[in-house]
Tab-separated table of C-alpha atoms in Angstrom:
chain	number	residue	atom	x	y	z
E	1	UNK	CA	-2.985	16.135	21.761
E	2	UNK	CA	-0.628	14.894	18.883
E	3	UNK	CA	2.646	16.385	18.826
E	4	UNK	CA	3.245	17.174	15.290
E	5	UNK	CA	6.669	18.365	13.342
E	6	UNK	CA	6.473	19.342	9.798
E	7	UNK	CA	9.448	19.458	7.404
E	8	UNK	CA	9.222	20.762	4.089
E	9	UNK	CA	12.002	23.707	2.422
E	10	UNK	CA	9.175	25.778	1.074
E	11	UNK	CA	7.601	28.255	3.921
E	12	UNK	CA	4.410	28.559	1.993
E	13	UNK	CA	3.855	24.869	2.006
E	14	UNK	CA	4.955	24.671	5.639
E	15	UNK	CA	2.329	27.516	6.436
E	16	UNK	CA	-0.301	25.672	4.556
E	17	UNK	CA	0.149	22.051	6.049
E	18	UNK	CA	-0.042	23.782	9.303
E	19	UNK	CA	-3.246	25.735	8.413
E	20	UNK	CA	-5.026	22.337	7.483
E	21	UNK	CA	-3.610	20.868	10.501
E	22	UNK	CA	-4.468	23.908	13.317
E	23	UNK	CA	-8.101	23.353	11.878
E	24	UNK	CA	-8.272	19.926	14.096
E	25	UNK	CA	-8.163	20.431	17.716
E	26	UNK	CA	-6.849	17.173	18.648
E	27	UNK	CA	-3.056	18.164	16.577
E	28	UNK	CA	-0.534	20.686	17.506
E	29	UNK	CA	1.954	21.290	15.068
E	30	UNK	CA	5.462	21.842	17.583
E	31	UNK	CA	7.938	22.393	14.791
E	32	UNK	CA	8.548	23.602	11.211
E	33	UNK	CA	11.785	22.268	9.836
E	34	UNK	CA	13.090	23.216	6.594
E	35	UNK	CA	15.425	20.607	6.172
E	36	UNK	CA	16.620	17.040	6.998
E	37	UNK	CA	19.377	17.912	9.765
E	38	UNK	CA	16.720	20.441	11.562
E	39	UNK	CA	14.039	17.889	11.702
E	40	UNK	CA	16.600	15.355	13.097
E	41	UNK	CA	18.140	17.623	15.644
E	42	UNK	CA	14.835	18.631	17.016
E	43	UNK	CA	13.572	14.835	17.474
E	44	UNK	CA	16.822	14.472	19.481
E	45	UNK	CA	15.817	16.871	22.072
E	46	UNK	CA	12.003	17.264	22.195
E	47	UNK	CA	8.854	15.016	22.565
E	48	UNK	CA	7.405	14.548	19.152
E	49	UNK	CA	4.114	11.689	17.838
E	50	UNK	CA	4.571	11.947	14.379
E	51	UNK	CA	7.066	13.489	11.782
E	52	UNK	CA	5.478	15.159	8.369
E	53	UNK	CA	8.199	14.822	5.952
E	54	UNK	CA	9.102	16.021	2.240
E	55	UNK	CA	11.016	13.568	0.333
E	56	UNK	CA	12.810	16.186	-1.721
E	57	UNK	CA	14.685	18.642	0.304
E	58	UNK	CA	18.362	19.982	-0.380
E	59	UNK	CA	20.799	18.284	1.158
E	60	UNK	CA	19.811	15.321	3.653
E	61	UNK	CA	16.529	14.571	1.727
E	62	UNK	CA	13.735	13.225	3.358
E	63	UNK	CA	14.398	9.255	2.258
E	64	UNK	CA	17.383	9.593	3.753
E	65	UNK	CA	16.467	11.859	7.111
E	66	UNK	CA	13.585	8.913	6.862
E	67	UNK	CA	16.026	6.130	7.746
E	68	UNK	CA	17.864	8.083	10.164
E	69	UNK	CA	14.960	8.359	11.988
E	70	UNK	CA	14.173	4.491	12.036
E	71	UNK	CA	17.674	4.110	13.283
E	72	UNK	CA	17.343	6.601	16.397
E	73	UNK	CA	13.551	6.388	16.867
E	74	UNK	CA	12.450	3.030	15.012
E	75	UNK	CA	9.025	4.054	16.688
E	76	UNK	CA	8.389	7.483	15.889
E	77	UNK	CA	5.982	6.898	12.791
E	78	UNK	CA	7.046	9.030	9.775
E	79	UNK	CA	4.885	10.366	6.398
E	80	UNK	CA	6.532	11.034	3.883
E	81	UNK	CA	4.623	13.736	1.442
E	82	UNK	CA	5.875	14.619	-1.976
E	83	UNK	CA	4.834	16.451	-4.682
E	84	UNK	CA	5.587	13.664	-6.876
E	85	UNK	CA	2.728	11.119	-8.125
E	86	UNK	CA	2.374	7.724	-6.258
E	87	UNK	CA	4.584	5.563	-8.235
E	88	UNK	CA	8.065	4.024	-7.304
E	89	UNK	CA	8.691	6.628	-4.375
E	90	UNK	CA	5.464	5.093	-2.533
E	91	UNK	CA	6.933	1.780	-2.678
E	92	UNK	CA	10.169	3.111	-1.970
E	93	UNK	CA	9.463	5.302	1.368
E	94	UNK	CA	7.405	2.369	2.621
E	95	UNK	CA	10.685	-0.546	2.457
E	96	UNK	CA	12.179	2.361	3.745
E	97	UNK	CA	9.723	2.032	6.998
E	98	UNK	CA	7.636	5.164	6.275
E	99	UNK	CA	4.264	5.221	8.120
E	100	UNK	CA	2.897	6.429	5.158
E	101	UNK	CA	2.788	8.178	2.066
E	102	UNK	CA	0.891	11.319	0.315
E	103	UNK	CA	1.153	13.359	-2.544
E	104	UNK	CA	0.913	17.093	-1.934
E	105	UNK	CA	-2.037	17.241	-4.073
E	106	UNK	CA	-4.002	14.850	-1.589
E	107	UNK	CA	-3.000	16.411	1.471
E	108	UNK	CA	-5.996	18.793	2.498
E	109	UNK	CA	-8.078	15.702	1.729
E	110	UNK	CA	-5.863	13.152	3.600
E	111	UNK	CA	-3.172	14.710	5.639
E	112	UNK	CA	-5.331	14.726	9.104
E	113	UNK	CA	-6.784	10.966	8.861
E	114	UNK	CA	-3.512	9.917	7.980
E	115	UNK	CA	-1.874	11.508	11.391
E	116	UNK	CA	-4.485	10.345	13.142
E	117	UNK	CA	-4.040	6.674	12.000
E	118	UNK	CA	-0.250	6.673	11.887
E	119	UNK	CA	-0.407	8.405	15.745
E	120	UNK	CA	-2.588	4.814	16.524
E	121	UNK	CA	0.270	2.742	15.402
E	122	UNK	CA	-1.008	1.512	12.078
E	123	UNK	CA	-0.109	2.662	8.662
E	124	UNK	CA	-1.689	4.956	6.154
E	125	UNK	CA	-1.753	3.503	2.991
E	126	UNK	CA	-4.328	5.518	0.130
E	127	UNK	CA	-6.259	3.701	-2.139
E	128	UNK	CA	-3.963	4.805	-5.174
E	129	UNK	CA	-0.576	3.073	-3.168
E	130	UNK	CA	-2.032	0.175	-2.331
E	131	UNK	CA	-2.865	-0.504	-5.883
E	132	UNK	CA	0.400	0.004	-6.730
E	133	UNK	CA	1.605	-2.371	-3.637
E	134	UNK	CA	-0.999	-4.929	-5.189
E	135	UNK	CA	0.602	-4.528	-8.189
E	136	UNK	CA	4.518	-4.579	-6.785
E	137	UNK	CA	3.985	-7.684	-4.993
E	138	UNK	CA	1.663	-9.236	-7.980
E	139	UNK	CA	4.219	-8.667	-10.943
E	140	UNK	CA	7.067	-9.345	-8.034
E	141	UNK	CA	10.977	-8.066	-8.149
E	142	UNK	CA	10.597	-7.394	-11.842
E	143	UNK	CA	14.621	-6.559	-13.553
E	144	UNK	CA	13.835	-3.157	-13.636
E	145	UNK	CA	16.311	-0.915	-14.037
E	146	UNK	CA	15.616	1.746	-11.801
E	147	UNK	CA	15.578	-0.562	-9.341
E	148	UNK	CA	18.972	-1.244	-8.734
E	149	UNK	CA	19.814	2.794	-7.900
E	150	UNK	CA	20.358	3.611	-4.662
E	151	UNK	CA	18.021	6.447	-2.869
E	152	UNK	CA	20.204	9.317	-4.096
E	153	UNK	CA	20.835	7.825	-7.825
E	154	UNK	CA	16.843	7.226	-8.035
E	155	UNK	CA	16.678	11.122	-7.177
E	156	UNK	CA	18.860	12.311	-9.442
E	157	UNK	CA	17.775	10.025	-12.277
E	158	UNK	CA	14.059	11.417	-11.819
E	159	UNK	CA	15.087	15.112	-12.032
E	160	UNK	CA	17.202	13.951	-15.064
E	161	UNK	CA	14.086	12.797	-16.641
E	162	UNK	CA	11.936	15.834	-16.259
E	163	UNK	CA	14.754	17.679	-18.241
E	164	UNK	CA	17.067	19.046	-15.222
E	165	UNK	CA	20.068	20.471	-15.898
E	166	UNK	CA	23.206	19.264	-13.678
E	167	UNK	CA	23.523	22.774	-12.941
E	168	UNK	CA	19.938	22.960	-11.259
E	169	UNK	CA	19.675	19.603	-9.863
E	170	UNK	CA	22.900	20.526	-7.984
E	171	UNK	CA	21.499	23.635	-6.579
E	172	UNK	CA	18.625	22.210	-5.455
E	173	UNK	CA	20.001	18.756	-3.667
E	174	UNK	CA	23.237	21.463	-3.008
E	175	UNK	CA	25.423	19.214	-3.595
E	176	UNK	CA	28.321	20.188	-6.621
E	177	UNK	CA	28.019	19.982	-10.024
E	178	UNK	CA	30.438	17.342	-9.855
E	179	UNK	CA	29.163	14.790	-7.347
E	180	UNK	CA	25.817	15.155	-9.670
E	181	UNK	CA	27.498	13.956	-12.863
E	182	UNK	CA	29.328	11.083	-11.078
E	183	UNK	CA	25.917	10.240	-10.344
E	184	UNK	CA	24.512	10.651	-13.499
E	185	UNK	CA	27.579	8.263	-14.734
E	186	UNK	CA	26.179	5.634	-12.120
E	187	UNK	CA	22.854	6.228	-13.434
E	188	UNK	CA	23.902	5.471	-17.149
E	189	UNK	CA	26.348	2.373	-16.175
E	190	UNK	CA	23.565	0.796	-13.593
E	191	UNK	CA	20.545	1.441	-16.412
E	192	UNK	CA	22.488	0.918	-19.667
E	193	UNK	CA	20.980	3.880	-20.887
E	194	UNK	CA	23.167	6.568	-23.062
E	195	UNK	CA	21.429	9.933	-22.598
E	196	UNK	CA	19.306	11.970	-21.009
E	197	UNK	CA	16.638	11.648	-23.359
E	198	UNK	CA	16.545	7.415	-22.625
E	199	UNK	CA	16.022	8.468	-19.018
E	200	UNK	CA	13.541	10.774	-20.097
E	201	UNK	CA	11.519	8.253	-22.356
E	202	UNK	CA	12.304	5.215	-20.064
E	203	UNK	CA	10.823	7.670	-16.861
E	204	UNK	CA	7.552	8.178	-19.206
E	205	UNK	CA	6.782	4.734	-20.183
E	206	UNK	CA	6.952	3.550	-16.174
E	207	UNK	CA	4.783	6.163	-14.927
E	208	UNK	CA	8.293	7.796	-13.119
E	209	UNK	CA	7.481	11.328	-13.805
């Protein structure tokens, strides 16, 4: 039996991932976190084969509860799900030392196969990402701007782009309206970009959002 634990802040998608995964008799879902610090303090205390994890939760999100993870229990293998396309974040969670990545959208098709294979000790890596791993290591460490933002900045700077508010983006990483617009100064200093609206346009033309 595979010992699974799910994180995600949204019940219904929690209830859902564990619907798809109750349907194969070889995985037992153990735990439904709803955040970063949950999913960690459970791993700390109770057997677990592989860790289902949301990249965008509020407060330790799930790049971040991702490395933790590698530090404590480098062999625990970790997917990261999002409900973001497979573009930077793929490549992203994988440095990170994610076991592998889906979108939301694929999970009912992918979610059990990729347990399954991650549980075996190898990695999970769809069509669509390794395409776009082809691609990374074709075109190589291209001066990208994005690329030099840290975890947190790249975060931000994507919920800039789809037209966020400060307001909002701090309520949902819950984190003050102030710590996101020193952020949103990093983001503008690291890109050389002077609005919202450049983030917005630059975010379109990579494929960001």
């Amino acid at each position: 039996m595979i010992k699974v634990l799910i994180a995600d802040d949204h019940t219904i998608v929690r209830h859902g991932l564990k619907q798809i995964l109750n349907s194969d008799p070889q995985i037992d879902v153990v735990f439904e976190a709803g955040n970063g610090n949950e999913v960690l303090n459970f791993v700390r205390e109770n057997d677990v084969d592989v860790v289902v994890l949301d990249i965008t939760m509020p407060g330790r999100n799930g790049l971040e509860t991702l490395k933790e993870l590698r530090r404590t229990r480098p062999a625990l293998p970790v997917l990261i799900l999002s409900m973001h396309p497979s573009d930077q974040y793929a490549v992203r969670v994988l440095r990170a030392g994610a076991a592998g990545y889906i979108t939301k959208e694929s999970a009912p098709e992918e979610l059990v196969a990729a347990i399954k294979k991650t549980f075996r000790g190898d990695k999970y890596i769809s069509p669509v990402v390794a395409e776009l791993l082809a691609s990374y290591i074709q075109l190589g460490e291209r001066d990208e701007p994005h690329k030099h933002l840290s975890d947190r900045e790249y975060e931000v700077f994507v919920l800039l782009a789809a037209g966020r508010s400060i307001t909002q983006i701090s309520e949902q990483l819950i984190l003050s309206a102030k710590t996101i617009s020193t952020y949103r100064t990093r983001i503008l200093e690291k890109t050389g970009f002077s609005s919202n609206a450049d983030i917005t346009r630059y975010c379109i033309e990579h494929d960001l959002i």
